[in-house]
mmCIF file of N, CA and C in Angstrom:
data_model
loop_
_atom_site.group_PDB
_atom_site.id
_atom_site.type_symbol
_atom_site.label_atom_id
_atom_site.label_comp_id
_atom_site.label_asym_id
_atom_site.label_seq_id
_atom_site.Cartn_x
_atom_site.Cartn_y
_atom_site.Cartn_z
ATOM 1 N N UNK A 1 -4.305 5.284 -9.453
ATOM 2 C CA UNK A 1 -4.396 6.562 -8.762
ATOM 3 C C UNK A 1 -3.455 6.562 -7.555
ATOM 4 N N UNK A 2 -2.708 7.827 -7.564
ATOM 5 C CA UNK A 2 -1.940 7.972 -5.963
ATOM 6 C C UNK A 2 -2.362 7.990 -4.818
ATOM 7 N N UNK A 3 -4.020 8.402 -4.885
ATOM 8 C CA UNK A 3 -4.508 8.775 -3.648
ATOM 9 C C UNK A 3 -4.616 7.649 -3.211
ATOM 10 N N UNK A 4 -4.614 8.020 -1.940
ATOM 11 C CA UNK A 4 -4.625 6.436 -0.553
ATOM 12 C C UNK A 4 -3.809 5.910 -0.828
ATOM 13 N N UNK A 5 -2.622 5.958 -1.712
ATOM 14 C CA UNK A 5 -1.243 5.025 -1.991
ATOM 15 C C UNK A 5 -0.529 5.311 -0.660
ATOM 16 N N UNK A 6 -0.828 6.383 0.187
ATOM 17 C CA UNK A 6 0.522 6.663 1.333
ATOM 18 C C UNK A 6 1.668 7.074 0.811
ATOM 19 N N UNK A 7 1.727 7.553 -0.665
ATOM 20 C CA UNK A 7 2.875 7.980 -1.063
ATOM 21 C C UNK A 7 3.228 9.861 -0.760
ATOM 22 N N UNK A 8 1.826 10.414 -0.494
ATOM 23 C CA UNK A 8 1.802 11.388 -0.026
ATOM 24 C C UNK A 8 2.126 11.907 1.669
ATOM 25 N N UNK A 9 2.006 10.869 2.131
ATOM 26 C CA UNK A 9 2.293 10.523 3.612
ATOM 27 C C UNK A 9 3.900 10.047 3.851
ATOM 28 N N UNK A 10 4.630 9.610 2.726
ATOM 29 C CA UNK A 10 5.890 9.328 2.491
ATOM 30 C C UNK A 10 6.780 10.440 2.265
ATOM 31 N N UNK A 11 6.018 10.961 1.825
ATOM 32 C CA UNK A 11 6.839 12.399 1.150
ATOM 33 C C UNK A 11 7.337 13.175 2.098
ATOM 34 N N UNK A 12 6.137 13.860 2.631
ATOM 35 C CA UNK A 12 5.847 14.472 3.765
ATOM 36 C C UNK A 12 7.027 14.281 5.131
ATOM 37 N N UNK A 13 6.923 12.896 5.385
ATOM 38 C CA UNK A 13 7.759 11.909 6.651
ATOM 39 C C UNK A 13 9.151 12.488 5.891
ATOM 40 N N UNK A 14 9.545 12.083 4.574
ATOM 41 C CA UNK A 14 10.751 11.817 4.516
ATOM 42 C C UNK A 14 11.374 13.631 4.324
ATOM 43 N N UNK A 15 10.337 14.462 3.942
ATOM 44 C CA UNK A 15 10.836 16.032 3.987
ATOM 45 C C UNK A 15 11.006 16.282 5.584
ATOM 46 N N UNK A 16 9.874 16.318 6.306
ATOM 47 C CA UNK A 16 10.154 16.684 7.880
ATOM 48 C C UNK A 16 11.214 16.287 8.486
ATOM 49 N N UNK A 17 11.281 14.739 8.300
ATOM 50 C CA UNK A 17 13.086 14.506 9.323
ATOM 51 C C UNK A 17 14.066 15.008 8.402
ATOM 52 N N UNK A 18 14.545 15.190 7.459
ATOM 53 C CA UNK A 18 15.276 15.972 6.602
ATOM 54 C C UNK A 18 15.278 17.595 7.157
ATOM 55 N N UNK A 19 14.455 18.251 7.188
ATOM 56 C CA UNK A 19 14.528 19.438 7.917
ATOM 57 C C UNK A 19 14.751 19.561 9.176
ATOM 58 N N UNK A 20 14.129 18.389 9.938
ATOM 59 C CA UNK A 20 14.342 18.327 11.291
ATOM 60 C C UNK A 20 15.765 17.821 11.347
ATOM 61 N N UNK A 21 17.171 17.173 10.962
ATOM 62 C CA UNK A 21 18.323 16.910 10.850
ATOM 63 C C UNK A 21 18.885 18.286 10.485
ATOM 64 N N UNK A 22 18.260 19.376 9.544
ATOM 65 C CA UNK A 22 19.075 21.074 8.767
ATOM 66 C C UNK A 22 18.599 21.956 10.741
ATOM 67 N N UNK A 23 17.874 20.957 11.357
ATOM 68 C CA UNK A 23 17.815 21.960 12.956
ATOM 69 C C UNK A 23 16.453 23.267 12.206
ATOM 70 N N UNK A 24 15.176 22.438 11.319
ATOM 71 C CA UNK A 24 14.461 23.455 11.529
ATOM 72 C C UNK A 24 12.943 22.745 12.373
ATOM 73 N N UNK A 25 12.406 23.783 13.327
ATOM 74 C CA UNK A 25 11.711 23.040 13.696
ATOM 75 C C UNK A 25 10.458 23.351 13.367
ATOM 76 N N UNK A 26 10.022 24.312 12.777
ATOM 77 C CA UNK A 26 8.729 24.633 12.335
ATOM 78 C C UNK A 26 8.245 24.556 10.605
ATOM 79 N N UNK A 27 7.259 24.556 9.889
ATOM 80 C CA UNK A 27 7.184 24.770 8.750
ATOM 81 C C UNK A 27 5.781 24.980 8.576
ATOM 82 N N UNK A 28 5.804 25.926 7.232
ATOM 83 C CA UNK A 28 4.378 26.024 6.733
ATOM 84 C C UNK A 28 4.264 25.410 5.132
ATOM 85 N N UNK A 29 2.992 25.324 4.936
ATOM 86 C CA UNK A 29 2.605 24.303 3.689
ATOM 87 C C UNK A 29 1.647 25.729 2.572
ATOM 88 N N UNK A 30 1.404 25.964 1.892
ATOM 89 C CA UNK A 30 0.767 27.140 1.330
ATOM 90 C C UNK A 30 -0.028 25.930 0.396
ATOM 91 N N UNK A 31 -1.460 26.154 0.210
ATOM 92 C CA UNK A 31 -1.773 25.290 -0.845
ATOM 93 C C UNK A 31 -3.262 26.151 -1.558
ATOM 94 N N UNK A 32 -3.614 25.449 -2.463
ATOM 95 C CA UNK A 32 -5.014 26.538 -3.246
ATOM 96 C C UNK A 32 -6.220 26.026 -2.544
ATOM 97 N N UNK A 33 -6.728 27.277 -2.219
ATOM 98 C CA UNK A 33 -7.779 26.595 -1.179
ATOM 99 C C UNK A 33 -9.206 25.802 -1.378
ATOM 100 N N UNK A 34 -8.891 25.680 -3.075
ATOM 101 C CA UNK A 34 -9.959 24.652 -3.290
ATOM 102 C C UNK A 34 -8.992 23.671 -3.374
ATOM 103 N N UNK A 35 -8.228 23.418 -3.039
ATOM 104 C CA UNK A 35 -7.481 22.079 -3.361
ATOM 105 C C UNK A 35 -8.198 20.707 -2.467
ATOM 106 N N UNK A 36 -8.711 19.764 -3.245
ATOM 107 C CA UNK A 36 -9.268 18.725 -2.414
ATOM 108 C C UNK A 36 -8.184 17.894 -1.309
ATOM 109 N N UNK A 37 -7.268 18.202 -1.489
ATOM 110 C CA UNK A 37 -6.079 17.633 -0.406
ATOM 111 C C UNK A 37 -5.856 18.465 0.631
ATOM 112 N N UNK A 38 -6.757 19.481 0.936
ATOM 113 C CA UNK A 38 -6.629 20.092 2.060
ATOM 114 C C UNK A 38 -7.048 18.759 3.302
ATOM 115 N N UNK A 39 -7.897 17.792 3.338
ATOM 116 C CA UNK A 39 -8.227 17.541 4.522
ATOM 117 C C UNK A 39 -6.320 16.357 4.564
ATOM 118 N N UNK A 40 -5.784 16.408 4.245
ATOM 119 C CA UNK A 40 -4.588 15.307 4.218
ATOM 120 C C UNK A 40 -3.867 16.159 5.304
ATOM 121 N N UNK A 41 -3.459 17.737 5.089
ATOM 122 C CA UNK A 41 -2.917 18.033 6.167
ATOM 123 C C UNK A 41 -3.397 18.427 7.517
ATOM 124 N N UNK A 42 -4.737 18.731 7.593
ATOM 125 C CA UNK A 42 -5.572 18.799 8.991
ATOM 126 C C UNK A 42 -5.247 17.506 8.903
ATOM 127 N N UNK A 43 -5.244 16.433 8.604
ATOM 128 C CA UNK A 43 -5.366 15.039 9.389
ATOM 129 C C UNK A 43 -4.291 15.210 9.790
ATOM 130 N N UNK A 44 -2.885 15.475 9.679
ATOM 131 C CA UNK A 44 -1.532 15.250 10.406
ATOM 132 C C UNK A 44 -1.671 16.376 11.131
ATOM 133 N N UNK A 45 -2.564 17.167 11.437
ATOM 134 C CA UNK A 45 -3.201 18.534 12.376
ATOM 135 C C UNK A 45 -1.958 19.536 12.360
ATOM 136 N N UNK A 46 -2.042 20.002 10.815
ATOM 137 C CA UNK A 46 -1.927 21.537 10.542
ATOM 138 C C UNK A 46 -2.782 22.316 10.882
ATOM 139 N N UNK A 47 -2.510 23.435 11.182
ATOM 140 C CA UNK A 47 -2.909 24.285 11.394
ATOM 141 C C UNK A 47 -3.006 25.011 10.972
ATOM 142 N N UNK A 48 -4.702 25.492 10.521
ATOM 143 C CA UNK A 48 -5.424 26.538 9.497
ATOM 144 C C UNK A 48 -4.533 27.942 9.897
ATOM 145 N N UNK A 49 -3.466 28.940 9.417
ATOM 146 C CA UNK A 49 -2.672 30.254 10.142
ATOM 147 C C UNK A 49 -2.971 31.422 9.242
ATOM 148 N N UNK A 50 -3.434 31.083 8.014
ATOM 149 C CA UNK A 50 -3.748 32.985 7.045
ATOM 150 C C UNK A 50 -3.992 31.871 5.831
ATOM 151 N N UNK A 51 -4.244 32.990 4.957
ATOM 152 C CA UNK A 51 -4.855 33.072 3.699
ATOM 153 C C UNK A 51 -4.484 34.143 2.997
ATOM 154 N N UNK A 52 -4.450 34.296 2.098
ATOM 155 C CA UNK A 52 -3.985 35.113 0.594
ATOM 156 C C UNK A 52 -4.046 35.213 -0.578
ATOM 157 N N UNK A 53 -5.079 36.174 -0.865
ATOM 158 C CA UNK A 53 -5.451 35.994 -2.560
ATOM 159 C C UNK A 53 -3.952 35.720 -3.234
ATOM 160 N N UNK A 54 -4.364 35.482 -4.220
ATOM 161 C CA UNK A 54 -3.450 34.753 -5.911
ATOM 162 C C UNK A 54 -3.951 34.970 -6.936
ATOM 163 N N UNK A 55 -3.353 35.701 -7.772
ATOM 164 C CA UNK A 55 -3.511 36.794 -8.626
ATOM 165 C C UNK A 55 -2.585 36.246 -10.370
ATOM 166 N N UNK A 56 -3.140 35.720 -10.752
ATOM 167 C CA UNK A 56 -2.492 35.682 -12.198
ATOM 168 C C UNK A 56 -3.194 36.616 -13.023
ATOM 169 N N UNK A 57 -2.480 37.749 -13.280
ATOM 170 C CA UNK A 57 -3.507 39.111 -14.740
ATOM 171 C C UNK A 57 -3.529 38.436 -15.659
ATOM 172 N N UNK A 58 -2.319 38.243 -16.229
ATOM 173 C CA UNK A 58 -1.850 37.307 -17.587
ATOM 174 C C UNK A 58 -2.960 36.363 -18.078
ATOM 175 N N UNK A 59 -3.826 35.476 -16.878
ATOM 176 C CA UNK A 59 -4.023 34.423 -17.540
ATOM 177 C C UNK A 59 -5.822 34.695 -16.811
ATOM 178 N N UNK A 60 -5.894 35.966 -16.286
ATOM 179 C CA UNK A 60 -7.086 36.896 -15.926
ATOM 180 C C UNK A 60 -7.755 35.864 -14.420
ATOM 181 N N UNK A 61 -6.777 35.127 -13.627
ATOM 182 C CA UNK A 61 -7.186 34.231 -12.882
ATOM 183 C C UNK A 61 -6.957 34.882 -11.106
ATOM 184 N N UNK A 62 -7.452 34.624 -10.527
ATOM 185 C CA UNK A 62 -7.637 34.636 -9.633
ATOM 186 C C UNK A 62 -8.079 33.745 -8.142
ATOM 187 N N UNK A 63 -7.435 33.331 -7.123
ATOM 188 C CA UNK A 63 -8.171 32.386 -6.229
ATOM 189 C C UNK A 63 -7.623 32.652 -5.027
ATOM 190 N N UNK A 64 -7.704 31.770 -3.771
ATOM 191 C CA UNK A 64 -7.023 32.167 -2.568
ATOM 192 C C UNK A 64 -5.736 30.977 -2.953
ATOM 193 N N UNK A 65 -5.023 30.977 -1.462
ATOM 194 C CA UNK A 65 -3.721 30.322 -1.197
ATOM 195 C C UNK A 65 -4.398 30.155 0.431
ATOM 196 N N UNK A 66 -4.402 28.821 1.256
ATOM 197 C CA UNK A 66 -4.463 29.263 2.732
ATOM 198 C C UNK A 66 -3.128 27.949 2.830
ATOM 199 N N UNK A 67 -2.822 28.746 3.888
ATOM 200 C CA UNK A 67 -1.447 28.277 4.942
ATOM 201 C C UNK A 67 -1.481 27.696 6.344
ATOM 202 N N UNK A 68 -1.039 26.180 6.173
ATOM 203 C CA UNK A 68 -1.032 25.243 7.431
ATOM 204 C C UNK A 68 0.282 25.188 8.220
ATOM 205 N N UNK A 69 0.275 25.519 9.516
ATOM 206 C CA UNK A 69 1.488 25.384 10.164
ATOM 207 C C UNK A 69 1.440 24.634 10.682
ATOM 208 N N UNK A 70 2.829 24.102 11.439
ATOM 209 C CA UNK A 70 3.467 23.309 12.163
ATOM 210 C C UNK A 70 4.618 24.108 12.878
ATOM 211 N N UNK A 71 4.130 24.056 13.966
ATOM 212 C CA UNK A 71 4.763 24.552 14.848
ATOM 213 C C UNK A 71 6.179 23.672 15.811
ATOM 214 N N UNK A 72 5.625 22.579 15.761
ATOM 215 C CA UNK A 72 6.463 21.153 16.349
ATOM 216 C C UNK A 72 6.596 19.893 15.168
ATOM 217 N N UNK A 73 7.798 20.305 14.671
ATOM 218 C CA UNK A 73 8.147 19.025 13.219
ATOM 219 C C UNK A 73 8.337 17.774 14.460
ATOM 220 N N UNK A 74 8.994 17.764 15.576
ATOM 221 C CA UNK A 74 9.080 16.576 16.080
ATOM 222 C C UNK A 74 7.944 15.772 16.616
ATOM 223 N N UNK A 75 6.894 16.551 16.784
ATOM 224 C CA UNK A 75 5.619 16.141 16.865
ATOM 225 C C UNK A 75 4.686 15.519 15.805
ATOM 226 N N UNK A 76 5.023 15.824 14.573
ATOM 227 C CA UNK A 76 4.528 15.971 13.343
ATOM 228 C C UNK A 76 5.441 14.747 12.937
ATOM 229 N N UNK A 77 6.818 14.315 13.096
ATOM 230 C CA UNK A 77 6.812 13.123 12.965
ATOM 231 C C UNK A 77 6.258 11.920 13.867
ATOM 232 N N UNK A 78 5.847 12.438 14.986
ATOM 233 C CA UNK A 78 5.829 10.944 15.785
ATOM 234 C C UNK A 78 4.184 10.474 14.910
ATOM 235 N N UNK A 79 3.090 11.835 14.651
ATOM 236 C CA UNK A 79 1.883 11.346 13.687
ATOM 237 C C UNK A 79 1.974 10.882 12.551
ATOM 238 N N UNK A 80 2.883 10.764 11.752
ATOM 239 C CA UNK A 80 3.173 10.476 10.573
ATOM 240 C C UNK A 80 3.555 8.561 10.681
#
């Protein structure tokens, strides 16, 4: 299993200084809000910012989306 591998914590590190080098300093994460990996980004303290239904007709589905910001990527690496 990946979980607790830190490979998700790798990812993460190696996207932020990558953006933080393109000069961006903020980002948001959109994820399904039953997703059990929500507590991974409150631990690097995202920030709970909106929510938004998600709408598939096609496949008659429906659920939310909520959105974690980061306001300070250089901050967000020194926790990582």
């Amino acid at each position: 299993s990946l979980k607790k591998s830190g490979i998700g914590r790798k990812l993460l590190k190696q996207s932020v200084s990558e953006l933080i080098t393109r000069g961006v300093t903020s980002i948001v994460i959109w994820i399904l809000v039953n997703n059990p990996s929500r507590g991974f980004y409150e631990h690097f303290e995202g920030q709970l910012f909106t929510e938004k239904d998600w709408n598939i007709d096609e496949l008659n589905f429906s659920t939310k989306e909520v959105c974690y910001l980061w306001k300070d990527l250089p901050r967000l690496m020194q926790i990582l």
